[in-house]
GROMACS .gro file of C-alpha atoms in nm:
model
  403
    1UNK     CA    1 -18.536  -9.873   1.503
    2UNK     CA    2 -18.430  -9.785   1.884
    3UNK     CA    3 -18.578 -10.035   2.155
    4UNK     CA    4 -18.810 -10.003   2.409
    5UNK     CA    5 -18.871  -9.551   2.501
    6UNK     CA    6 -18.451  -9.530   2.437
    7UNK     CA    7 -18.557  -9.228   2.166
    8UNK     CA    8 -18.752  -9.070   2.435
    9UNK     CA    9 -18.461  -9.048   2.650
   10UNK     CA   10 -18.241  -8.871   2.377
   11UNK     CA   11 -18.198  -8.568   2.339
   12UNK     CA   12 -18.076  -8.387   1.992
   13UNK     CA   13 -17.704  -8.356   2.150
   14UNK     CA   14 -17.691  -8.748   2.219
   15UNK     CA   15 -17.797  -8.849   1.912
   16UNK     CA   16 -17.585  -8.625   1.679
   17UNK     CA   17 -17.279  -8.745   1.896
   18UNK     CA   18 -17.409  -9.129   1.834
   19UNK     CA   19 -17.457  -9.051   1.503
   20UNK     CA   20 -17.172  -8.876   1.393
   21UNK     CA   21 -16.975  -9.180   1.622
   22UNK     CA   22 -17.129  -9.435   1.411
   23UNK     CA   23 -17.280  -9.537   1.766
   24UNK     CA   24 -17.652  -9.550   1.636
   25UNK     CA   25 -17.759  -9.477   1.217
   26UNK     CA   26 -17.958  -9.198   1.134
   27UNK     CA   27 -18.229  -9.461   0.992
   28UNK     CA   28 -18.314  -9.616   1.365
   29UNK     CA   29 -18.353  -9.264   1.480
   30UNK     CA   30 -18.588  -9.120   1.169
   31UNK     CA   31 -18.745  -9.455   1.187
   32UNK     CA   32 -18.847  -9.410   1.536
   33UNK     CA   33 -18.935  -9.078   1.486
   34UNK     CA   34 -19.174  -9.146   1.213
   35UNK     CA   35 -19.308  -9.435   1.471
   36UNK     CA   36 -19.349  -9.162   1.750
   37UNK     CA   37 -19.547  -8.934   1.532
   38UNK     CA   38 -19.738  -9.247   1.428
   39UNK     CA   39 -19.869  -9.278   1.733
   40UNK     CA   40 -19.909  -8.953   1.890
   41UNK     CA   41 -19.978  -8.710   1.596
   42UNK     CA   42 -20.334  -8.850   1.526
   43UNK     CA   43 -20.483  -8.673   1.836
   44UNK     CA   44 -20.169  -8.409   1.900
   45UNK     CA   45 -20.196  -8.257   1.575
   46UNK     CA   46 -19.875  -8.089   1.593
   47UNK     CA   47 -19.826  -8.146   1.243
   48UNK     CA   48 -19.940  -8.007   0.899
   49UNK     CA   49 -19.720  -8.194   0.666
   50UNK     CA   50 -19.527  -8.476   0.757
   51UNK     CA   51 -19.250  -8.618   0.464
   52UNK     CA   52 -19.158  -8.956   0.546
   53UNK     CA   53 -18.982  -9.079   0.233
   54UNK     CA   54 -18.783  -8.744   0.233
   55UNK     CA   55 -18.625  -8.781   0.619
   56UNK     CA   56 -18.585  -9.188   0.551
   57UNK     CA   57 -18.413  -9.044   0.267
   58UNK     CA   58 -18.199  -8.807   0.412
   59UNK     CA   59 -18.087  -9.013   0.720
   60UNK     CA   60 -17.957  -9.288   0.464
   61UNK     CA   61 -17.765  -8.995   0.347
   62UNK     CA   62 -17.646  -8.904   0.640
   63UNK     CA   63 -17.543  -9.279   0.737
   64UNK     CA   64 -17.421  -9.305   0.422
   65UNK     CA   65 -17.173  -8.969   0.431
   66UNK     CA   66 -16.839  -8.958   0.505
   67UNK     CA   67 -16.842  -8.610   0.638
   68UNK     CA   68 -17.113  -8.734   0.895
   69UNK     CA   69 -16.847  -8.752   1.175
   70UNK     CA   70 -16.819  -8.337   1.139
   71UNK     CA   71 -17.199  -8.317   1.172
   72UNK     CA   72 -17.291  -8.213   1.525
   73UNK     CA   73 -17.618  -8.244   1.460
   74UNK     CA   74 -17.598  -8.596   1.219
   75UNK     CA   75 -17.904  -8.767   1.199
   76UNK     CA   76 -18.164  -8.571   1.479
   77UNK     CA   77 -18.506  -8.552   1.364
   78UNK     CA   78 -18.668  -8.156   1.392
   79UNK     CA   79 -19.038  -8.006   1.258
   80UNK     CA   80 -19.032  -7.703   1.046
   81UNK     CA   81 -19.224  -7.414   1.194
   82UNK     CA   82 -19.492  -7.401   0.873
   83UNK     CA   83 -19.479  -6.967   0.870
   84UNK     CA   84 -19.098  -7.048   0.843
   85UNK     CA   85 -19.047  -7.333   0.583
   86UNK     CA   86 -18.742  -7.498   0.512
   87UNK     CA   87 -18.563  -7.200   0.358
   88UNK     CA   88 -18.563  -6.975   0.707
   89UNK     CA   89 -18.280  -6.978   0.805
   90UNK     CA   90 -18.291  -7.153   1.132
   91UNK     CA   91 -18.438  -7.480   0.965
   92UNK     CA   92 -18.151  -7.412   0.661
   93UNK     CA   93 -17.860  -7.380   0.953
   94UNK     CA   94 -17.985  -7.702   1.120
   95UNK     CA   95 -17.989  -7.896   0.826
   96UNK     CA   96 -17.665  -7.786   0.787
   97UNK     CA   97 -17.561  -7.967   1.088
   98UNK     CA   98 -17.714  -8.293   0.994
   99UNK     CA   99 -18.056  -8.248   1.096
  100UNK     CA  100 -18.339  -8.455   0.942
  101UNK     CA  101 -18.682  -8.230   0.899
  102UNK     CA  102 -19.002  -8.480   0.929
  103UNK     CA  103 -19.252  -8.204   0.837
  104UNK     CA  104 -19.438  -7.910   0.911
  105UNK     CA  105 -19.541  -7.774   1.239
  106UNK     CA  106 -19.854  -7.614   1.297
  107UNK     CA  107 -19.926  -7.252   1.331
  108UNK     CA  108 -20.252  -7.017   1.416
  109UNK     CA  109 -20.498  -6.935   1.140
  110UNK     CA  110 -20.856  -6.813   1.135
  111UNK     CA  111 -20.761  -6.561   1.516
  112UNK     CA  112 -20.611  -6.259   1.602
  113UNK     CA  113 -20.496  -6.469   1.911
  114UNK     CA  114 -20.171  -6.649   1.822
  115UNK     CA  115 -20.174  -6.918   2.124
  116UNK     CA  116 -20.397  -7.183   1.900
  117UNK     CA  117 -20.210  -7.397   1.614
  118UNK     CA  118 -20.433  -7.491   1.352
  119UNK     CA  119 -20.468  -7.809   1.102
  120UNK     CA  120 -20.695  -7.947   0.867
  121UNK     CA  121 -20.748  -8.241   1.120
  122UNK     CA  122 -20.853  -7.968   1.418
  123UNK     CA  123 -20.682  -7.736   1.618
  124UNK     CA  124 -20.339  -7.850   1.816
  125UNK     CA  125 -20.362  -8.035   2.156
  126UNK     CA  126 -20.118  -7.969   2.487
  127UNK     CA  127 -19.918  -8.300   2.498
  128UNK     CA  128 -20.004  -8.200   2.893
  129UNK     CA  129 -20.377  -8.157   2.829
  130UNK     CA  130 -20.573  -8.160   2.508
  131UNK     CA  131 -20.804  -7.919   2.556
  132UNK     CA  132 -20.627  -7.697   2.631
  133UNK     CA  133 -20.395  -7.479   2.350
  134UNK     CA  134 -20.002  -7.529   2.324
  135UNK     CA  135 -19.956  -7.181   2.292
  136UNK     CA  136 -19.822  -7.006   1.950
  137UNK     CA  137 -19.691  -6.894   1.767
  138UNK     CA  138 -19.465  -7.162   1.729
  139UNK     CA  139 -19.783  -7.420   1.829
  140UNK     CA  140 -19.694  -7.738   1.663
  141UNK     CA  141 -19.310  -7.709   1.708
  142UNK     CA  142 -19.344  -7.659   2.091
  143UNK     CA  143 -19.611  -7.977   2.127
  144UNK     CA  144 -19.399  -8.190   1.901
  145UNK     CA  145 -19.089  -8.167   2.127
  146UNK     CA  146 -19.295  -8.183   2.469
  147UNK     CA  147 -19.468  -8.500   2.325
  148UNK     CA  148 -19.134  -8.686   2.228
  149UNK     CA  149 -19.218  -8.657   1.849
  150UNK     CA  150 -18.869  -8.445   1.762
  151UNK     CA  151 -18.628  -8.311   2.021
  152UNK     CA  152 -18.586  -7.999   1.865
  153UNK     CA  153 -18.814  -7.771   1.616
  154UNK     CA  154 -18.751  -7.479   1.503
  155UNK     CA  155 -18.955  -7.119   1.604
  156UNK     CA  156 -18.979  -6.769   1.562
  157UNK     CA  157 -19.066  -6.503   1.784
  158UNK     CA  158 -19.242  -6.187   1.719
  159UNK     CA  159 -19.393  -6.119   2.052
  160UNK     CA  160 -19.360  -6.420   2.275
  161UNK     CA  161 -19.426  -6.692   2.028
  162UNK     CA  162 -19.105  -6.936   2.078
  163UNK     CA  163 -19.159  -6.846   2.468
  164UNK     CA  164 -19.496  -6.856   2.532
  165UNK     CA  165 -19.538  -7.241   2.387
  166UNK     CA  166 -19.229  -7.356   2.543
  167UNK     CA  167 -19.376  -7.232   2.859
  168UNK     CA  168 -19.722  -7.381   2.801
  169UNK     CA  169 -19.569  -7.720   2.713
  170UNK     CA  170 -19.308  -7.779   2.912
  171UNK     CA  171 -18.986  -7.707   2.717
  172UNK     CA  172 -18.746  -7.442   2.668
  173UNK     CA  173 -18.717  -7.213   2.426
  174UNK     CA  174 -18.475  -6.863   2.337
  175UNK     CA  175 -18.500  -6.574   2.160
  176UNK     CA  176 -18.182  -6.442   2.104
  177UNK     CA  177 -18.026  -6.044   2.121
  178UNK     CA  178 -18.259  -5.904   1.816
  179UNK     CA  179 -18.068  -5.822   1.523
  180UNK     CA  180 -17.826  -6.094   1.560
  181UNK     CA  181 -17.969  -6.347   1.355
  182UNK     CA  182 -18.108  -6.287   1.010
  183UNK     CA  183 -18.503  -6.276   0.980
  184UNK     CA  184 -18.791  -6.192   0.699
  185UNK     CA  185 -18.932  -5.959   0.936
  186UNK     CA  186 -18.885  -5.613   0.815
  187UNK     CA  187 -18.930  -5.440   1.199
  188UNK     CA  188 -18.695  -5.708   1.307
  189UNK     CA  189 -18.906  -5.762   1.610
  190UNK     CA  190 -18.949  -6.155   1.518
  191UNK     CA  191 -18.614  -6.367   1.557
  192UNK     CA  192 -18.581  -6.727   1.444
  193UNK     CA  193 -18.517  -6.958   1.753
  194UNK     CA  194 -18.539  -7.303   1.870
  195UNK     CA  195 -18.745  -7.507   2.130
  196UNK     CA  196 -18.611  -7.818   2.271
  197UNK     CA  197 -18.648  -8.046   2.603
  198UNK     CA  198 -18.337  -7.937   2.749
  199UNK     CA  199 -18.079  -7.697   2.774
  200UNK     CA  200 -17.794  -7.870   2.635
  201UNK     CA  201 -17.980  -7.856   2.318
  202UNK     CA  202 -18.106  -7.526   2.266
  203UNK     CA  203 -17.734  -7.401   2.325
  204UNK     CA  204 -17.614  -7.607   2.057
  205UNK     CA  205 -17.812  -7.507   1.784
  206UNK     CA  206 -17.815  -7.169   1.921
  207UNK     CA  207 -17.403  -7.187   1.857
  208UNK     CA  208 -17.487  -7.331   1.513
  209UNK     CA  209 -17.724  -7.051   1.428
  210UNK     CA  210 -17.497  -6.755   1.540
  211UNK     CA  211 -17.146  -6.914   1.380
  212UNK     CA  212 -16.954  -6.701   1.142
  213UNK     CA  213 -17.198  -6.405   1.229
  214UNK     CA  214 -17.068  -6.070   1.335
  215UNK     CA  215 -17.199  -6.052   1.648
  216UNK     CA  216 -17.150  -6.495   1.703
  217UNK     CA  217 -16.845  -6.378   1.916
  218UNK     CA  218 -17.080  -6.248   2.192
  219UNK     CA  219 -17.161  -6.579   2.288
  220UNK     CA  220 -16.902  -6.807   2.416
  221UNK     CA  221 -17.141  -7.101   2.578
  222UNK     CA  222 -17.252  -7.131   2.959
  223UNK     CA  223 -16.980  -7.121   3.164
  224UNK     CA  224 -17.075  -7.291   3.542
  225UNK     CA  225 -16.766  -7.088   3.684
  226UNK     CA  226 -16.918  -6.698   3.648
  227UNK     CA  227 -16.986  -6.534   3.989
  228UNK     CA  228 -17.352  -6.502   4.097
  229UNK     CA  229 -17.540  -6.303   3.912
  230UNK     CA  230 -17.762  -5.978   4.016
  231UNK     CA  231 -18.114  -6.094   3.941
  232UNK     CA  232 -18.463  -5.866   3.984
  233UNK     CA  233 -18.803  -6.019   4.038
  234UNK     CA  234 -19.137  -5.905   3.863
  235UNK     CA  235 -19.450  -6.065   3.887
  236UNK     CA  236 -19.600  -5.800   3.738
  237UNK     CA  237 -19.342  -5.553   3.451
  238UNK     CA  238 -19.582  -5.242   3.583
  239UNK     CA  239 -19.831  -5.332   3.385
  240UNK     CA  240 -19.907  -5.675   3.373
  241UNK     CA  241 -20.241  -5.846   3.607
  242UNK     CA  242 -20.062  -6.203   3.624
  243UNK     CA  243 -20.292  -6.510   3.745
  244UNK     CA  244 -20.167  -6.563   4.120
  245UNK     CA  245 -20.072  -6.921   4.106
  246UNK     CA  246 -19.864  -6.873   3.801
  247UNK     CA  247 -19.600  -6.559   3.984
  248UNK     CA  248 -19.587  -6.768   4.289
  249UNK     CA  249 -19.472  -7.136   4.079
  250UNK     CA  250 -19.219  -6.896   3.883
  251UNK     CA  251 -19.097  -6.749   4.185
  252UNK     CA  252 -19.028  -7.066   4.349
  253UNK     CA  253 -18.840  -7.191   4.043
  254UNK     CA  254 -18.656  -6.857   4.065
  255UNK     CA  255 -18.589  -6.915   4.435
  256UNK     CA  256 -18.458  -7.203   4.339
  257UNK     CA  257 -18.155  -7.032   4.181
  258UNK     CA  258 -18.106  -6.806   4.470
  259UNK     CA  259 -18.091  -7.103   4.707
  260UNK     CA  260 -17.836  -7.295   4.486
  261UNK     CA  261 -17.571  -6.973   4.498
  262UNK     CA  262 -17.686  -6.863   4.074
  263UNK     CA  263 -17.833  -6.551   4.181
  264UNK     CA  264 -17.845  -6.269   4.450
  265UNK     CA  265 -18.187  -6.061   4.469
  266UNK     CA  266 -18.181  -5.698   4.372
  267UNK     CA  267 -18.391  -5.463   4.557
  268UNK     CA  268 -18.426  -5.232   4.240
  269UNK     CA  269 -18.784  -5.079   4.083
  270UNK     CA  270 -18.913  -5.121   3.743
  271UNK     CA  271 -19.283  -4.933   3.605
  272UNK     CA  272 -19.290  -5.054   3.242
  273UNK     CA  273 -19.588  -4.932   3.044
  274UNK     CA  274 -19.788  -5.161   2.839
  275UNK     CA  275 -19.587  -5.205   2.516
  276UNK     CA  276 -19.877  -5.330   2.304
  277UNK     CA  277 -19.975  -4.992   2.138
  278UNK     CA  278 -19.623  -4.957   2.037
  279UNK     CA  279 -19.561  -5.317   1.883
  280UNK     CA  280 -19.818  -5.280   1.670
  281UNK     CA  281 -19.678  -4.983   1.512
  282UNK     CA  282 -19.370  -5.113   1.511
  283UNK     CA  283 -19.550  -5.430   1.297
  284UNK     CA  284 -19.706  -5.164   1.091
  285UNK     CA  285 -20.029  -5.239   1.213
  286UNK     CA  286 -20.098  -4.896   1.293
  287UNK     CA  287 -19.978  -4.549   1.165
  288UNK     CA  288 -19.722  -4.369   1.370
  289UNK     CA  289 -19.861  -4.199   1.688
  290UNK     CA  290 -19.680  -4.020   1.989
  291UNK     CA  291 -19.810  -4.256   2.276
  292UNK     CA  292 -19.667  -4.527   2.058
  293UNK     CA  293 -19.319  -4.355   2.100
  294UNK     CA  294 -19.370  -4.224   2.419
  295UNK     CA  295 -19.441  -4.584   2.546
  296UNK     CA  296 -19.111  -4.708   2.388
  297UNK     CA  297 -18.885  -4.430   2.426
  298UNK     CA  298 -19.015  -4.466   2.811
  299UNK     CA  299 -18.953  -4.869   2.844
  300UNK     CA  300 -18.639  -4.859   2.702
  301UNK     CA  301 -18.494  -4.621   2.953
  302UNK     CA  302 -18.660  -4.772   3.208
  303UNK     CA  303 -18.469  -5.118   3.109
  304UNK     CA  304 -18.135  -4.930   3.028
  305UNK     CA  305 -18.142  -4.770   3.369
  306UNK     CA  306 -18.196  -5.140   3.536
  307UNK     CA  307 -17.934  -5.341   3.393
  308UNK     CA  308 -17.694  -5.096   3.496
  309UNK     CA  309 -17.738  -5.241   3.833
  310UNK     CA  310 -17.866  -5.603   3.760
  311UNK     CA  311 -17.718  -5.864   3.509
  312UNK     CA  312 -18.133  -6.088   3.491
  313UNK     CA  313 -18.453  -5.968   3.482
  314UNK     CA  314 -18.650  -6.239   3.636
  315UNK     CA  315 -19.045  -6.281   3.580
  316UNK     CA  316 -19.347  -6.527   3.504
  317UNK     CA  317 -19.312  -6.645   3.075
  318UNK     CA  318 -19.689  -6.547   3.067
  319UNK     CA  319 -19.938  -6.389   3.306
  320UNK     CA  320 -20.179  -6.719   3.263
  321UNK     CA  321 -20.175  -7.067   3.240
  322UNK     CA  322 -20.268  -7.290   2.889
  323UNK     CA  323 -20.642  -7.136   2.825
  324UNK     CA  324 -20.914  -7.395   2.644
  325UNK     CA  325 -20.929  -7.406   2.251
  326UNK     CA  326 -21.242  -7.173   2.331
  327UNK     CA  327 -21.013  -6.872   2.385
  328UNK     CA  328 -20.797  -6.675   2.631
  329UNK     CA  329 -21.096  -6.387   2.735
  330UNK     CA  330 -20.925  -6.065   2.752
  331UNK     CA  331 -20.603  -6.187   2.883
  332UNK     CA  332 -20.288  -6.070   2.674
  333UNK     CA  333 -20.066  -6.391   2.732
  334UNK     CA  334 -19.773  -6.193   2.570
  335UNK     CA  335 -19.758  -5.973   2.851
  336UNK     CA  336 -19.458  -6.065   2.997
  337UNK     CA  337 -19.319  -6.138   2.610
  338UNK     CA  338 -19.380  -5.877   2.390
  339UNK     CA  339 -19.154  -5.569   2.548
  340UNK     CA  340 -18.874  -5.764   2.544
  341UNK     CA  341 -18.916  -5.779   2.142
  342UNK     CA  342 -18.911  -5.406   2.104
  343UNK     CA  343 -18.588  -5.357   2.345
  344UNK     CA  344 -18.411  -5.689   2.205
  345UNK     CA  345 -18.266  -5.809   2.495
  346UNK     CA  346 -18.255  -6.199   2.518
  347UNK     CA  347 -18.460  -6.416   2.677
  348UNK     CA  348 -18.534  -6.769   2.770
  349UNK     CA  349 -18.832  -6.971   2.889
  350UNK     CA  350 -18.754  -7.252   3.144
  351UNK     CA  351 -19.013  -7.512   3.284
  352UNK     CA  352 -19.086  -7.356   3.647
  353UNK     CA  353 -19.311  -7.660   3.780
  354UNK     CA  354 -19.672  -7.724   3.746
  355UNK     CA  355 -19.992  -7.537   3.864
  356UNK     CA  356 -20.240  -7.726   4.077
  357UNK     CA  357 -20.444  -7.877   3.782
  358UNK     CA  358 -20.101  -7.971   3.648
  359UNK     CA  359 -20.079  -7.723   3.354
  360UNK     CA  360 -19.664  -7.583   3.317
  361UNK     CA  361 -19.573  -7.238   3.387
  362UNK     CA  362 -19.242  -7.096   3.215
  363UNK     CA  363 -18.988  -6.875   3.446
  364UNK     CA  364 -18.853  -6.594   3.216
  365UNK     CA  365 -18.500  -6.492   3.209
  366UNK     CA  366 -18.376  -6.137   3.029
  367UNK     CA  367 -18.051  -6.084   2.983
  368UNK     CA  368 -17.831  -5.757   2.873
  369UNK     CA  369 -17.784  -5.743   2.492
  370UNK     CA  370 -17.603  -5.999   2.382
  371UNK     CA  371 -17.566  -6.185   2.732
  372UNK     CA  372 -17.719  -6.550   2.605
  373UNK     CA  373 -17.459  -6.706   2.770
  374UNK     CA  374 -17.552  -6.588   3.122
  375UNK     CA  375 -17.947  -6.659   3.054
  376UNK     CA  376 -17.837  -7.051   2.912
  377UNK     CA  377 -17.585  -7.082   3.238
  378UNK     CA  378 -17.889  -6.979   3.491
  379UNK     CA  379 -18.161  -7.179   3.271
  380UNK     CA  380 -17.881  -7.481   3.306
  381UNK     CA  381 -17.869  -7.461   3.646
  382UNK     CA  382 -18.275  -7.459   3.678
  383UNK     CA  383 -18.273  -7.743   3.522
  384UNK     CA  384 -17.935  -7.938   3.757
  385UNK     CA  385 -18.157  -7.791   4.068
  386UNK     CA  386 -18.505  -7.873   3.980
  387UNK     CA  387 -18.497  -8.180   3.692
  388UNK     CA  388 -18.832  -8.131   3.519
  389UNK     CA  389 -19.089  -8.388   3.469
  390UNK     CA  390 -19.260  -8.423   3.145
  391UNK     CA  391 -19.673  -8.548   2.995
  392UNK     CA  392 -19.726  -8.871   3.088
  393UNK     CA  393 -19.859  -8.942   2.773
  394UNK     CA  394 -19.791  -9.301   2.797
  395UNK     CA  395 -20.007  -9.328   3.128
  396UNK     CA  396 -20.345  -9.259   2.873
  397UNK     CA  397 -20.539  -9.142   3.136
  398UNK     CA  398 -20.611  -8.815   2.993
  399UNK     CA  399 -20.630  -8.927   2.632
  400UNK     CA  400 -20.995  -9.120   2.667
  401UNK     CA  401 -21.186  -9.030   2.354
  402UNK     CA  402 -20.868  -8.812   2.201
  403UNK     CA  403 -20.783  -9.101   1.930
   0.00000   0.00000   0.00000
């Protein structure tokens, strides 16, 4: 087992390269793993199932492989997004690439609202405050990785839920140019992802996911030597009433990549319309109707006609901050999320800083179709200009009574 917080401090990159070096065995790291979620799972409840004789399994094959050295990913501990299982094809791909699955991550049940992940122990805590939600979809996935259980899970987004819990708890997370990666989902609005503490990370398995796929030869990695790109603010899509202290921490973070040379401001327009109606028909929640088209035939030109001129739409990952286990009210925390999974163009969710009571915000950044290098190279360089801090779960303050 790793000494002293040293598995804190990895991230899924380091250790496969330790790994695969014959630096550090797969067993220390799953053993510490299982440790981590020992400790931290009892009141986090990121977890539904957890298989520890399976990964200490596994990682003794992996030590005990030959072909371990060719395993980018040898030995690195993930959760399964539950709704996924271990035969999606994100958590299939990483295992692939040596990765060690500990269990189940926890997903909504019992709500319309998907920001709550549920278990049979009681709803899923923010690592950054339990009570309020981690966000969802992908619930467990994203509080696992903020809380130092895995450094990588796998997600899936239909309409913000790989974003909206990486922005809640602190991470990052990607959905990729729809249609590039196989999913279940007949509309092919919901795209298998990944959430992870850095960037480093999510680029790698990203490259994992996309290799030997058609359209795996738009992305060719973040490259720090691209000229500026033309970036276009939004606090607000046309549409969306965001909470005030939420735009201005994203905008700061987003200043932050003007300052450091990433990005020069556009002084273009965009009026969205409220995709919502239209998603749902898309989802075949509703029948067919002409405002649903109308709506989408009307974003998508809108879009088209703006990244003719600008390379990154810039805006807030969600209009609100983490909401209580009570509920959200009548704010639509996809609101930022949900268009983007009708026009497929890919996005990413960076940690923009903290709100007052010290909840995280996510900064949003759309790309063209099929531009994830340019999002990963400007979410790289968020993260070189602004390091981000992470829960102090270790300082217990804020876990009185949460054993």
């Amino acid at each position: 087992m790793l000494r002293g917080d040293r598995y804190l401090q990895l991230g899924a990159t380091d250790i496969g390269h330790l790994v695969s070096q014959g630096e550090l065995g797969a067993a220390d790291v799953i053993s510490s793993a299982l440790e981590r979620l020992s400790g931290v799972d009892r009141w986090l409840r990121a977890f539904t199932e957890v298989w520890p004789d399976r990964a200490r399994g596994l990682a003794d094959e992996v030590d005990g492989s030959g072909v371990r050295t060719s395993l980018p990913l040898a030995g690195v501990p993930i959760g399964v997004k539950a709704w996924d299982g271990l035969t999606s094809f994100a958590a299939d791909r990483l295992i692939r690439a040596g990765c060690v699955p500990l269990g189940l991550t926890s997903v909504p049940s019992g709500t319309e609202w998907q920001t709550w992940g549920r278990t049979e122990r009681g709803p899923t805590a923010n690592p950054w405050c339990p009570d309020r939600v981690p966000g969802g979809s992908s619930a467990g996935s994203a509080a696992a990785v903020a809380a130092g259980i895995v450094p990588m899970a796998t997600a899936s987004d239909g309409a913000g839920s790989t974003r909206i819990p990486a922005a809640w708890c602190g991470i990052v997370g990607i959905k990729p140019t729809n249609g590039i990666l196989p999913t279940r989902d007949e509309s092919g609005l919901n795209v298998p992802g990944v959430v992870a503490r850095n960037v480093a990370d999510v680029e790698l398995a990203l490259s994992l996911l996309m290799k030997d796929l058609g359209a795996a030869v738009h992305f060719r990695g973040a490259s720090r030597n691209e000229m500026p790109s033309r970036a276009f603010w939004s606090s607000d899509l046309g549409f969306v009433d965001c909470d005030r202290e939420v735009a201005d921490v994203a905008y700061a973070a987003a200043r932050k990549l003007a300052d450091a040379g990433e990005i020069t401001w556009s002084s273009d327009s965009l009026e969205l319309r409220d995709p919502w109606p239209a998603w749902r028909v898309a989802r075949g929640m509703d029948a067919p109707h002409p405002e649903a088209t109308e709506i989408r035939s009307h974003n998508q030109r809108a879009l088209d006609e703006l990244f003719t001129s600008v390379d990154v739409l810039v805006t807030p990952t969600t209009p609100n901050r983490p909401h209580p286990h009570s509920g959200p009210g009548q704010t639509m925390s996809v609101g930022f999320t949900s268009v983007f999974n009708l026009s497929g163009h890919p996005c990413i969710s960076v940690p923009a800083g903290l709100t007052t009571d010290g909840l995280p915000v996510g900064l949003q950044i759309v790309g063209a179709h099929h531009e994830e290098h340019r999002i990963l190279r400007l979410a790289r360089a968020l993260e070189i200009a602004a390091p981000w801090s992470r829960p102090d779960i270790e300082g217990g303050s804020y876990l009185f009574g949460m054993a």
